[in-house]
Amino acid sequence: MYRIMIADDEGIVIDSFTYMLTEEFGDEVVIETAKTGRAVIELAERFRPDIALMDIRMPGINGIDAIREIQSRNPGITFIVISAYDKFGYAQEALSLGVTSYLHKPVDRNRFLDTVRNAMEKVDMDRQKRTKELEILEKLETVTPIIENGLIYNLLFQDFYQEDIQNFKKLLEIETDYGYMMALVFGDEKQDGYLTNAVGTSVRLQDKLRDLREIVKSYFNSFMGSIMANKIAIFIPCEKKEMEYNERIEIIDNARNMVRRLDSQLEAVFRVGIGTIHTLDNQMTSYNEALESLAQSSGSVIHRADLTAGPEYEDNYPVDKENELFDAVKRGELEEAVSAANQFFDWMTATYSGCTDDIKLKVLEFVLKAETLAYEKGVGVYQFRSRQDYLSIINRSENYDKLKKWFTDKISEACHNVKCRQENRSNGVIDKAKDYILANFQKDISLDDVSREIDISPYYFSKIFKENTGENFIDYLTTLRIDKAKELLETTDLSMKELCGEVGYANPNYFSRIFKKIVGLSPTEYKEKV
């Protein structure tokens, strides 16, 4: 169905165009008409036409000005100008406004109908484009929450995730390495600072999660996780490392308004805890701050910075370098850890050059903490007397250069141990997986089967398998099966059906296609050749 608007000050022209359109297109068109510039503007607002046939010279507002006014409110209309006023300037101005055709009266019937058909095709293309855009938008509405939940999961719960985080940043268009977490909690009612019926409210809000997301995102440029118990973790990116007082007050005010709206629209009681700004790999700290803030106050919105709890440092203390150092140790990233250690040591010697004992104590503190982190990662066996010479080594250090070398060597050793532990565990898992595949490739085995056998998640297994072998599980299994098939073709006279069974394929035709794709020859051609 096409809505067509005819604008002309001559009734005979309107009747003629209406007759031709009705005769040619019948019920495919709905036609309405106007005879003045003002009337056609008002008609366009009410009728919302797909196609507009416009004369230039009409009483009052002329056709060009009417087109301009209509386009400002309804930019999707396809315009065709049909006028007896043959002036190049008008035609040029009409075409500059996006008018698809400019016809002169009297108009040939066939040319008129062809022009309208072309306009209808344009309308169809615009509709198809809009439909595809809506389909894409609908898919994004479904996929985006899943991607956001993956981001939150990685920020909070995974140790080795740098590559994943970069992918999430690209997908979600996050351009900063800083941000803070909110903890949104809910229940039926608040009693003594606690929310009642957490489980029941969580179940009820599952059906309203889309409305909840829309409300939160109307107040904060944020990324949301899924409901965990009666909590939702929300990440808000920031450009700066620190937040000024006025910014914090604005965030609290926005959060209060958000909570009031959530309370009224979703028929539950909500509270929000807000953590401080941290780097992306320290968002678990920010989230814990948000939860601790809720535990320490009974208000509906609590910002960690408003509470006295938490460590405080002297003004110039490089907290970011300290965090950077130990985060790198946790991940086994040697270069980053050593770089941060060097920078921290240089700060100590530049700021407190005469305080040798204090610097030595700080070095010992950092080394012990780095080694503790390594032990927590499962590195080696803790031995009570493994550090028996640390104090004497530090006390014997004749200058800062020697102390710095011992410091960075110990940090390097802790990182190296963490990295080796990761690699050894990964290699052990992959070796076990390869053994299982080799023993069972004749069966219909899947990635899930292998993951279950080695007792890790399919996602993580798929990731480390690709990193270790350079190919994904299916390609590895297929290559192994084809290599075994080649060996059997060279050394036995098995039938094709028997051969398939020996290498894990039930369908000989499918096996032949895979074999030829990889080897370049069919199984029969390969056997003849060898």
Short mmCIF file of C-alpha atoms in Angstrom, two decimals:
data_model
loop_
_atom_site.label_atom_id
_atom_site.label_comp_id
_atom_site.label_asym_id
_atom_site.label_seq_id
_atom_site.Cartn_x
_atom_site.Cartn_y
_atom_site.Cartn_z
CA MET A 1 0.00 0.00 0.00
CA TYR A 2 1.31 3.43 -1.01
CA ARG A 3 -0.04 6.72 0.37
CA ILE A 4 0.11 9.34 -2.41
CA MET A 5 -0.54 13.06 -1.88
CA ILE A 6 -1.41 15.30 -4.86
CA ALA A 7 -0.94 19.07 -4.48
CA ASP A 8 -2.17 21.29 -7.33
CA ASP A 9 -4.37 24.36 -7.51
CA GLU A 10 -6.21 23.04 -10.59
CA GLY A 11 -9.02 20.60 -9.89
CA ILE A 12 -8.86 19.09 -13.39
CA VAL A 13 -5.19 18.21 -12.87
CA ILE A 14 -5.94 16.57 -9.52
CA ASP A 15 -8.78 14.56 -11.08
CA SER A 16 -6.60 13.52 -14.01
CA PHE A 17 -3.72 12.34 -11.82
CA THR A 18 -6.13 10.57 -9.45
CA TYR A 19 -7.82 8.78 -12.34
CA MET A 20 -4.52 7.56 -13.87
CA LEU A 21 -3.17 6.35 -10.53
CA THR A 22 -6.40 4.55 -9.57
CA GLU A 23 -6.77 2.95 -12.98
CA GLU A 24 -3.16 1.72 -13.01
CA PHE A 25 -2.59 0.74 -9.37
CA GLY A 26 -6.09 0.18 -7.98
CA ASP A 27 -6.14 -0.76 -4.29
CA GLU A 28 -2.37 -0.43 -4.04
CA VAL A 29 -2.72 3.34 -3.57
CA VAL A 30 -4.54 5.62 -1.15
CA ILE A 31 -4.81 9.19 -2.49
CA GLU A 32 -5.50 12.50 -0.80
CA THR A 33 -5.29 15.98 -2.32
CA ALA A 34 -4.75 19.66 -1.49
CA LYS A 35 -4.99 22.89 -3.51
CA THR A 36 -2.92 25.40 -1.49
CA GLY A 37 0.55 25.45 0.01
CA ARG A 38 -0.78 25.71 3.56
CA ALA A 39 -3.30 22.93 3.00
CA VAL A 40 -0.68 20.56 1.63
CA ILE A 41 1.60 21.17 4.65
CA GLU A 42 -1.26 20.39 7.04
CA LEU A 43 -2.27 17.35 4.94
CA ALA A 44 1.27 15.99 4.97
CA GLU A 45 1.35 16.24 8.77
CA ARG A 46 -1.90 14.28 9.09
CA PHE A 47 -1.70 11.89 6.10
CA ARG A 48 2.03 11.03 6.27
CA PRO A 49 2.34 10.23 2.53
CA ASP A 50 4.95 7.96 0.98
CA ILE A 51 4.92 9.92 -2.31
CA ALA A 52 4.00 13.57 -2.92
CA LEU A 53 3.10 14.99 -6.39
CA MET A 54 3.70 18.74 -6.07
CA ASP A 55 3.00 21.73 -8.27
CA ILE A 56 5.33 24.70 -7.76
CA ARG A 57 2.89 27.57 -8.23
CA MET A 58 0.04 27.34 -5.74
CA PRO A 59 -1.90 30.03 -3.85
CA GLY A 60 -0.15 31.26 -0.69
CA ILE A 61 2.94 29.23 0.11
CA ASN A 62 4.62 28.07 -3.11
CA GLY A 63 5.52 24.45 -3.80
CA ILE A 64 9.26 24.84 -3.12
CA ASP A 65 8.68 26.38 0.32
CA ALA A 66 6.01 23.78 1.07
CA ILE A 67 8.45 20.95 0.21
CA ARG A 68 11.07 22.50 2.45
CA GLU A 69 8.60 22.78 5.36
CA ILE A 70 7.23 19.25 4.90
CA GLN A 71 10.74 17.75 4.72
CA SER A 72 11.69 19.38 8.01
CA ARG A 73 8.95 17.35 9.71
CA ASN A 74 8.71 14.26 7.46
CA PRO A 75 12.09 13.67 5.81
CA GLY A 76 11.15 10.24 4.40
CA ILE A 77 8.67 11.45 1.75
CA THR A 78 9.56 10.94 -1.94
CA PHE A 79 8.72 14.12 -3.91
CA ILE A 80 7.85 14.44 -7.61
CA VAL A 81 7.42 17.99 -8.93
CA ILE A 82 4.97 18.37 -11.85
CA SER A 83 4.63 21.95 -13.04
CA ALA A 84 3.82 24.03 -16.09
CA TYR A 85 6.22 26.69 -14.80
CA ASP A 86 9.31 25.92 -16.89
CA LYS A 87 12.04 27.84 -15.11
CA PHE A 88 15.48 26.29 -14.62
CA GLY A 89 16.07 27.95 -11.23
CA TYR A 90 12.97 26.33 -9.73
CA ALA A 91 13.91 22.92 -11.12
CA GLN A 92 17.43 23.28 -9.77
CA GLU A 93 16.20 24.29 -6.31
CA ALA A 94 13.67 21.44 -6.27
CA LEU A 95 16.33 18.87 -7.13
CA SER A 96 18.64 20.32 -4.45
CA LEU A 97 15.93 19.52 -1.90
CA GLY A 98 16.06 15.84 -2.82
CA VAL A 99 13.11 15.82 -5.25
CA THR A 100 13.45 12.63 -7.31
CA SER A 101 11.85 13.92 -10.56
CA TYR A 102 10.83 17.21 -12.17
CA LEU A 103 8.15 16.84 -14.88
CA HIS A 104 6.58 19.52 -17.10
CA LYS A 105 2.89 19.82 -17.86
CA PRO A 106 1.27 18.49 -19.89
CA VAL A 107 2.75 15.14 -18.82
CA ASP A 108 2.71 12.06 -21.00
CA ARG A 109 0.67 9.30 -19.31
CA ASN A 110 3.33 6.61 -19.69
CA ARG A 111 6.09 8.88 -18.47
CA PHE A 112 3.96 9.94 -15.52
CA LEU A 113 3.24 6.34 -14.51
CA ASP A 114 6.87 5.28 -14.99
CA THR A 115 7.97 8.12 -12.73
CA VAL A 116 5.47 7.06 -10.06
CA ARG A 117 6.64 3.44 -10.36
CA ASN A 118 10.23 4.56 -9.82
CA ALA A 119 9.09 6.48 -6.75
CA MET A 120 7.30 3.35 -5.47
CA GLU A 121 10.50 1.33 -5.93
CA LYS A 122 12.35 3.94 -3.89
CA VAL A 123 9.69 3.70 -1.17
CA ASP A 124 10.06 -0.11 -1.19
CA MET A 125 13.85 0.16 -0.87
CA ASP A 126 13.52 2.64 1.99
CA ARG A 127 11.06 0.32 3.75
CA GLN A 128 13.39 -2.67 3.31
CA LYS A 129 16.31 -0.63 4.62
CA ARG A 130 14.27 0.43 7.63
CA THR A 131 13.18 -3.17 8.26
CA LYS A 132 16.80 -4.35 8.19
CA GLU A 133 17.81 -1.52 10.53
CA LEU A 134 15.07 -2.52 12.95
CA GLU A 135 16.13 -6.19 12.72
CA ILE A 136 19.73 -5.20 13.48
CA LEU A 137 18.55 -3.01 16.36
CA GLU A 138 16.43 -5.87 17.69
CA LYS A 139 19.41 -8.24 17.53
CA LEU A 140 21.59 -5.68 19.29
CA GLU A 141 18.95 -5.37 22.00
CA THR A 142 19.36 -9.11 22.53
CA VAL A 143 23.13 -9.43 22.08
CA THR A 144 24.35 -6.28 23.87
CA PRO A 145 23.24 -7.38 27.36
CA ILE A 146 25.09 -10.66 26.83
CA ILE A 147 28.28 -8.82 25.81
CA GLU A 148 27.93 -6.42 28.75
CA ASN A 149 27.48 -9.34 31.14
CA GLY A 150 30.66 -10.89 29.71
CA LEU A 151 32.52 -7.64 30.36
CA ILE A 152 31.32 -7.50 33.97
CA TYR A 153 32.25 -11.16 34.51
CA ASN A 154 35.78 -10.56 33.21
CA LEU A 155 36.22 -7.36 35.22
CA LEU A 156 35.20 -9.03 38.46
CA PHE A 157 36.06 -12.70 38.40
CA GLN A 158 38.87 -13.66 35.98
CA ASP A 159 42.63 -13.43 36.56
CA PHE A 160 44.00 -13.69 33.01
CA TYR A 161 41.79 -11.76 30.66
CA GLN A 162 43.70 -8.89 29.03
CA GLU A 163 42.96 -10.02 25.45
CA ASP A 164 39.29 -10.55 26.31
CA ILE A 165 39.01 -7.11 27.90
CA GLN A 166 40.45 -5.47 24.78
CA ASN A 167 37.85 -7.29 22.69
CA PHE A 168 35.06 -6.16 25.01
CA LYS A 169 36.33 -2.58 24.87
CA LYS A 170 36.24 -2.66 21.09
CA LEU A 171 32.77 -4.24 20.91
CA LEU A 172 31.27 -1.84 23.46
CA GLU A 173 33.27 1.21 22.26
CA ILE A 174 34.97 1.83 25.61
CA GLU A 175 37.91 4.18 25.12
CA THR A 176 39.20 4.56 28.67
CA ASP A 177 41.11 2.37 31.13
CA TYR A 178 39.39 3.76 34.23
CA GLY A 179 35.98 3.48 35.81
CA TYR A 180 34.03 2.63 38.94
CA MET A 181 31.47 0.04 39.97
CA MET A 182 27.97 0.36 41.37
CA ALA A 183 26.27 -2.37 43.34
CA LEU A 184 22.50 -2.21 42.81
CA VAL A 185 20.63 -4.30 45.38
CA PHE A 186 16.88 -4.81 45.84
CA GLY A 187 14.20 -6.45 47.96
CA ASP A 188 10.57 -6.13 49.04
CA GLU A 189 11.18 -3.68 51.87
CA LYS A 190 13.99 -2.27 54.00
CA GLN A 191 14.30 -3.32 57.63
CA ASP A 192 17.23 -2.11 59.77
CA GLY A 193 19.31 -1.44 56.66
CA TYR A 194 18.61 -4.85 55.11
CA LEU A 195 16.31 -5.68 52.20
CA THR A 196 13.79 -8.48 52.75
CA ASN A 197 12.77 -11.32 50.37
CA ALA A 198 15.91 -11.04 48.24
CA VAL A 199 15.28 -14.29 46.36
CA GLY A 200 11.62 -13.61 45.62
CA THR A 201 12.35 -10.08 44.38
CA SER A 202 15.16 -11.37 42.16
CA VAL A 203 12.84 -13.88 40.51
CA ARG A 204 10.15 -11.26 40.02
CA LEU A 205 12.55 -8.72 38.49
CA GLN A 206 13.87 -11.19 35.90
CA ASP A 207 10.79 -10.38 33.79
CA LYS A 208 11.41 -6.65 34.21
CA LEU A 209 15.14 -6.67 33.52
CA ARG A 210 14.76 -4.78 30.25
CA ASP A 211 12.85 -1.96 31.96
CA LEU A 212 15.46 -1.91 34.73
CA ARG A 213 18.28 -1.61 32.17
CA GLU A 214 16.57 1.26 30.38
CA ILE A 215 16.07 3.18 33.61
CA VAL A 216 19.68 2.72 34.74
CA LYS A 217 21.07 3.69 31.34
CA SER A 218 18.89 6.83 31.25
CA TYR A 219 20.89 8.09 34.24
CA PHE A 220 24.36 6.61 33.65
CA ASN A 221 26.45 5.72 30.60
CA SER A 222 26.95 2.25 31.98
CA PHE A 223 27.37 -1.48 31.36
CA MET A 224 25.34 -3.96 33.39
CA GLY A 225 25.81 -7.52 34.50
CA SER A 226 23.07 -10.05 35.14
CA ILE A 227 21.18 -10.50 38.40
CA MET A 228 23.30 -12.33 41.01
CA ALA A 229 21.18 -13.13 44.07
CA ASN A 230 19.55 -9.71 44.61
CA LYS A 231 22.47 -7.73 43.20
CA ILE A 232 23.48 -6.28 39.84
CA ALA A 233 27.03 -5.08 39.17
CA ILE A 234 27.18 -1.93 37.03
CA PHE A 235 30.37 -0.54 35.46
CA ILE A 236 30.68 3.16 34.59
CA PRO A 237 33.77 4.18 32.52
CA CYS A 238 35.66 7.36 33.47
CA GLU A 239 38.21 9.44 31.61
CA LYS A 240 40.09 10.55 34.73
CA LYS A 241 41.83 8.69 37.56
CA GLU A 242 40.21 10.79 40.27
CA MET A 243 36.78 12.31 40.82
CA GLU A 244 36.24 15.90 41.94
CA TYR A 245 33.79 16.75 44.69
CA ASN A 246 31.18 18.29 42.39
CA GLU A 247 31.30 15.25 40.09
CA ARG A 248 30.74 12.93 43.04
CA ILE A 249 27.74 14.96 44.23
CA GLU A 250 26.25 14.87 40.72
CA ILE A 251 26.67 11.07 40.58
CA ILE A 252 24.99 10.68 43.98
CA ASP A 253 22.10 12.93 42.92
CA ASN A 254 21.63 10.95 39.70
CA ALA A 255 21.71 7.71 41.65
CA ARG A 256 19.07 9.00 44.10
CA ASN A 257 16.78 9.99 41.24
CA MET A 258 17.38 6.61 39.61
CA VAL A 259 16.51 4.74 42.83
CA ARG A 260 13.28 6.73 43.27
CA ARG A 261 12.23 5.89 39.71
CA LEU A 262 13.15 2.21 40.11
CA ASP A 263 11.19 2.04 43.38
CA SER A 264 8.06 3.50 41.82
CA GLN A 265 8.10 1.74 38.43
CA LEU A 266 9.32 -1.74 39.39
CA GLU A 267 7.48 -2.07 42.72
CA ALA A 268 10.53 -2.98 44.80
CA VAL A 269 12.96 -1.25 47.13
CA PHE A 270 16.39 -0.44 45.70
CA ARG A 271 19.72 0.64 47.20
CA VAL A 272 22.95 1.65 45.44
CA GLY A 273 26.53 1.44 46.68
CA ILE A 274 29.15 3.32 44.66
CA GLY A 275 32.87 2.47 44.59
CA THR A 276 35.78 4.75 43.75
CA ILE A 277 37.61 5.01 40.44
CA HIS A 278 40.11 2.25 39.59
CA THR A 279 41.82 0.84 36.52
CA LEU A 280 39.90 -1.82 34.59
CA ASP A 281 41.90 -4.66 36.14
CA ASN A 282 41.02 -3.37 39.63
CA GLN A 283 37.25 -3.14 39.27
CA MET A 284 36.76 -5.94 41.81
CA THR A 285 38.19 -3.51 44.38
CA SER A 286 35.68 -0.86 43.34
CA TYR A 287 32.82 -3.37 43.49
CA ASN A 288 33.85 -4.52 46.98
CA GLU A 289 33.95 -0.87 48.04
CA ALA A 290 30.39 -0.47 46.76
CA LEU A 291 29.20 -3.52 48.71
CA GLU A 292 31.06 -2.44 51.87
CA SER A 293 29.47 1.01 51.59
CA LEU A 294 26.02 -0.57 51.64
CA ALA A 295 26.98 -2.62 54.69
CA GLN A 296 28.23 0.45 56.59
CA SER A 297 25.22 2.69 55.96
CA SER A 298 21.45 2.32 55.84
CA GLY A 299 20.88 5.01 53.20
CA SER A 300 19.47 4.34 49.75
CA VAL A 301 22.60 5.69 47.99
CA ILE A 302 26.07 5.49 49.53
CA HIS A 303 29.36 6.55 47.95
CA ARG A 304 32.54 4.99 49.30
CA ALA A 305 34.27 8.38 49.38
CA ASP A 306 31.70 9.61 51.93
CA LEU A 307 32.76 6.94 54.42
CA THR A 308 35.90 7.05 56.57
CA ALA A 309 36.82 3.39 56.03
CA GLY A 310 39.67 2.50 53.69
CA PRO A 311 43.40 3.26 53.53
CA GLU A 312 44.65 6.82 53.18
CA TYR A 313 48.05 7.80 51.80
CA GLU A 314 50.27 10.84 51.93
CA ASP A 315 49.64 13.23 49.05
CA ASN A 316 52.50 12.19 46.75
CA TYR A 317 52.49 8.43 47.50
CA PRO A 318 52.35 6.55 44.13
CA VAL A 319 49.39 4.27 44.89
CA ASP A 320 48.89 3.62 41.18
CA LYS A 321 52.44 2.27 40.82
CA GLU A 322 52.01 0.02 43.84
CA ASN A 323 48.76 -1.39 42.43
CA GLU A 324 50.31 -1.71 38.97
CA LEU A 325 53.24 -3.68 40.44
CA PHE A 326 51.15 -6.26 42.30
CA ASP A 327 48.55 -6.59 39.54
CA ALA A 328 51.37 -7.46 37.14
CA VAL A 329 52.76 -10.03 39.61
CA LYS A 330 49.33 -11.68 39.84
CA ARG A 331 49.27 -12.05 36.06
CA GLY A 332 52.91 -13.10 35.77
CA GLU A 333 53.71 -10.10 33.52
CA LEU A 334 57.41 -9.68 34.18
CA GLU A 335 58.21 -6.54 32.16
CA GLU A 336 55.30 -4.57 33.60
CA ALA A 337 56.11 -5.65 37.16
CA VAL A 338 59.81 -4.79 36.88
CA SER A 339 59.01 -1.44 35.28
CA ALA A 340 56.61 -0.55 38.11
CA ALA A 341 59.13 -1.77 40.71
CA ASN A 342 61.89 0.42 39.22
CA GLN A 343 59.62 3.47 39.15
CA PHE A 344 58.50 2.92 42.76
CA PHE A 345 62.09 2.45 43.94
CA ASP A 346 63.17 5.62 42.11
CA TRP A 347 60.35 7.53 43.81
CA MET A 348 61.52 6.32 47.25
CA THR A 349 65.16 7.28 46.67
CA ALA A 350 64.23 10.65 45.14
CA THR A 351 61.74 11.55 47.87
CA TYR A 352 63.40 9.99 50.91
CA SER A 353 67.07 9.63 49.90
CA GLY A 354 68.33 9.82 53.48
CA CYS A 355 65.81 7.38 54.95
CA THR A 356 67.74 4.17 54.21
CA ASP A 357 66.08 2.00 56.85
CA ASP A 358 62.57 3.02 55.72
CA ILE A 359 63.43 2.23 52.10
CA LYS A 360 64.83 -1.17 53.09
CA LEU A 361 61.66 -1.96 55.06
CA LYS A 362 59.47 -1.00 52.11
CA VAL A 363 61.54 -3.18 49.77
CA LEU A 364 61.18 -6.13 52.15
CA GLU A 365 57.42 -5.49 52.48
CA PHE A 366 56.95 -5.50 48.69
CA VAL A 367 59.08 -8.61 48.12
CA LEU A 368 57.19 -10.56 50.80
CA LYS A 369 53.85 -9.45 49.35
CA ALA A 370 54.88 -10.41 45.80
CA GLU A 371 55.99 -13.85 46.98
CA THR A 372 52.76 -14.30 48.93
CA LEU A 373 50.77 -13.53 45.80
CA ALA A 374 52.83 -16.13 43.93
CA TYR A 375 52.17 -18.75 46.62
CA GLU A 376 48.44 -17.97 46.44
CA LYS A 377 48.61 -18.78 42.73
CA GLY A 378 49.83 -22.28 43.61
CA VAL A 379 53.52 -21.62 42.92
CA GLY A 380 55.77 -24.08 44.72
CA VAL A 381 55.60 -25.31 48.29
CA TYR A 382 55.82 -22.74 51.09
CA GLN A 383 58.83 -23.32 53.33
CA PHE A 384 59.09 -21.50 56.63
CA ARG A 385 62.85 -20.83 56.36
CA SER A 386 62.93 -19.96 52.66
CA ARG A 387 63.56 -16.29 53.55
CA GLN A 388 66.14 -16.76 56.28
CA ASP A 389 68.76 -14.60 54.56
CA TYR A 390 66.55 -11.70 53.44
CA LEU A 391 67.27 -9.43 56.42
CA SER A 392 71.01 -9.97 56.26
CA ILE A 393 71.08 -9.34 52.48
CA ILE A 394 69.16 -6.11 52.86
CA ASN A 395 71.30 -4.91 55.76
CA ARG A 396 74.51 -5.70 53.85
CA SER A 397 73.42 -3.69 50.80
CA GLU A 398 76.08 -0.99 50.52
CA ASN A 399 74.14 1.33 48.25
CA TYR A 400 70.79 1.83 46.63
CA ASP A 401 71.90 0.27 43.33
CA LYS A 402 72.53 -3.11 44.96
CA LEU A 403 69.32 -2.89 46.97
CA LYS A 404 67.38 -2.00 43.83
CA LYS A 405 68.86 -4.97 41.95
CA TRP A 406 67.92 -7.39 44.73
CA PHE A 407 64.43 -5.86 44.84
CA THR A 408 63.79 -6.17 41.07
CA ASP A 409 65.36 -9.65 40.98
CA LYS A 410 62.92 -10.88 43.62
CA ILE A 411 59.96 -9.26 41.86
CA SER A 412 61.12 -10.89 38.60
CA GLU A 413 61.42 -14.25 40.33
CA ALA A 414 57.87 -14.02 41.69
CA CYS A 415 56.52 -13.10 38.23
CA HIS A 416 58.52 -15.85 36.57
CA ASN A 417 57.16 -18.42 39.00
CA VAL A 418 53.57 -17.30 38.39
CA LYS A 419 54.08 -17.39 34.62
CA CYS A 420 55.71 -20.82 34.72
CA ARG A 421 52.90 -22.11 36.91
CA GLN A 422 50.36 -20.88 34.37
CA GLU A 423 52.26 -22.39 31.46
CA ASN A 424 52.93 -25.69 33.22
CA ARG A 425 49.31 -26.07 34.20
CA SER A 426 48.22 -25.14 30.69
CA ASN A 427 50.71 -27.55 29.11
CA GLY A 428 49.67 -30.32 31.48
CA VAL A 429 46.00 -29.77 30.63
CA ILE A 430 46.73 -29.75 26.89
CA ASP A 431 48.89 -32.90 27.09
CA LYS A 432 46.09 -34.67 28.96
CA ALA A 433 43.57 -33.47 26.36
CA LYS A 434 45.75 -34.67 23.48
CA ASP A 435 46.12 -38.09 25.10
CA TYR A 436 42.35 -38.35 25.48
CA ILE A 437 41.76 -37.27 21.86
CA LEU A 438 44.32 -39.76 20.57
CA ALA A 439 42.68 -42.58 22.52
CA ASN A 440 39.13 -41.67 21.47
CA PHE A 441 39.30 -40.04 18.03
CA GLN A 442 37.45 -43.05 16.53
CA LYS A 443 34.41 -42.09 18.63
CA ASP A 444 31.98 -39.22 18.19
CA ILE A 445 33.77 -36.95 20.67
CA SER A 446 33.17 -33.22 21.13
CA LEU A 447 34.89 -30.29 22.78
CA ASP A 448 32.51 -30.67 25.73
CA ASP A 449 33.55 -34.33 26.14
CA VAL A 450 37.24 -33.43 26.30
CA SER A 451 36.59 -30.48 28.64
CA ARG A 452 34.68 -32.74 30.99
CA GLU A 453 37.49 -35.31 30.93
CA ILE A 454 40.13 -32.76 31.95
CA ASP A 455 37.73 -30.96 34.34
CA ILE A 456 37.82 -27.39 33.02
CA SER A 457 35.17 -25.29 31.30
CA PRO A 458 34.72 -25.66 27.51
CA TYR A 459 35.29 -21.92 27.04
CA TYR A 460 38.62 -21.89 28.87
CA PHE A 461 39.74 -25.17 27.30
CA SER A 462 38.98 -23.87 23.81
CA LYS A 463 41.01 -20.73 24.54
CA ILE A 464 44.14 -22.42 25.91
CA PHE A 465 43.97 -25.23 23.33
CA LYS A 466 44.11 -22.69 20.50
CA GLU A 467 46.94 -20.78 22.22
CA ASN A 468 48.95 -23.99 22.76
CA THR A 469 48.41 -25.81 19.45
CA GLY A 470 47.76 -22.93 17.06
CA GLU A 471 44.45 -24.44 15.88
CA ASN A 472 41.01 -24.96 17.31
CA PHE A 473 39.75 -28.29 18.65
CA ILE A 474 37.74 -29.29 15.55
CA ASP A 475 40.63 -28.61 13.16
CA TYR A 476 43.03 -30.54 15.40
CA LEU A 477 40.68 -33.52 15.63
CA THR A 478 40.01 -33.47 11.88
CA THR A 479 43.73 -33.35 11.05
CA LEU A 480 44.41 -36.27 13.38
CA ARG A 481 41.61 -38.34 11.82
CA ILE A 482 42.75 -37.58 8.25
CA ASP A 483 46.37 -38.46 9.13
CA LYS A 484 45.19 -41.79 10.55
CA ALA A 485 43.06 -42.35 7.44
CA LYS A 486 46.09 -41.74 5.19
CA GLU A 487 48.07 -44.24 7.25
CA LEU A 488 45.32 -46.87 6.90
CA LEU A 489 45.00 -46.23 3.15
CA GLU A 490 48.74 -46.80 2.78
CA THR A 491 48.93 -49.96 4.88
CA THR A 492 45.57 -51.78 4.69
CA ASP A 493 42.86 -52.82 2.24
CA LEU A 494 39.90 -51.74 4.39
CA SER A 495 36.66 -50.85 2.62
CA MET A 496 35.57 -47.24 2.71
CA LYS A 497 32.90 -48.02 5.31
CA GLU A 498 35.41 -49.84 7.52
CA LEU A 499 37.95 -47.05 7.10
CA CYS A 500 35.41 -44.42 8.16
CA GLY A 501 34.61 -46.36 11.31
CA GLU A 502 38.29 -46.59 12.19
CA VAL A 503 38.79 -42.82 12.06
CA GLY A 504 35.55 -41.59 13.66
CA TYR A 505 33.29 -40.89 10.67
CA ALA A 506 29.87 -42.54 10.24
CA ASN A 507 29.13 -41.20 6.73
CA PRO A 508 31.55 -42.28 3.92
CA ASN A 509 30.41 -39.44 1.64
CA TYR A 510 31.06 -36.82 4.30
CA PHE A 511 34.45 -38.39 5.08
CA SER A 512 35.40 -38.31 1.38
CA ARG A 513 34.53 -34.61 1.11
CA ILE A 514 36.58 -33.72 4.21
CA PHE A 515 39.50 -35.89 3.03
CA LYS A 516 39.59 -34.28 -0.42
CA LYS A 517 39.28 -30.79 1.05
CA ILE A 518 42.36 -31.33 3.23
CA VAL A 519 44.50 -33.68 1.11
CA GLY A 520 43.49 -32.47 -2.35
CA LEU A 521 42.64 -36.01 -3.49
CA SER A 522 39.74 -38.34 -2.80
CA PRO A 523 40.53 -41.38 -0.59
CA THR A 524 40.44 -43.64 -3.68
CA GLU A 525 42.76 -41.33 -5.65
CA TYR A 526 45.13 -41.12 -2.69
CA LYS A 527 45.28 -44.92 -2.32
CA GLU A 528 46.00 -45.34 -6.05
CA LYS A 529 48.72 -42.75 -5.88
CA VAL A 530 50.57 -44.35 -2.95
#
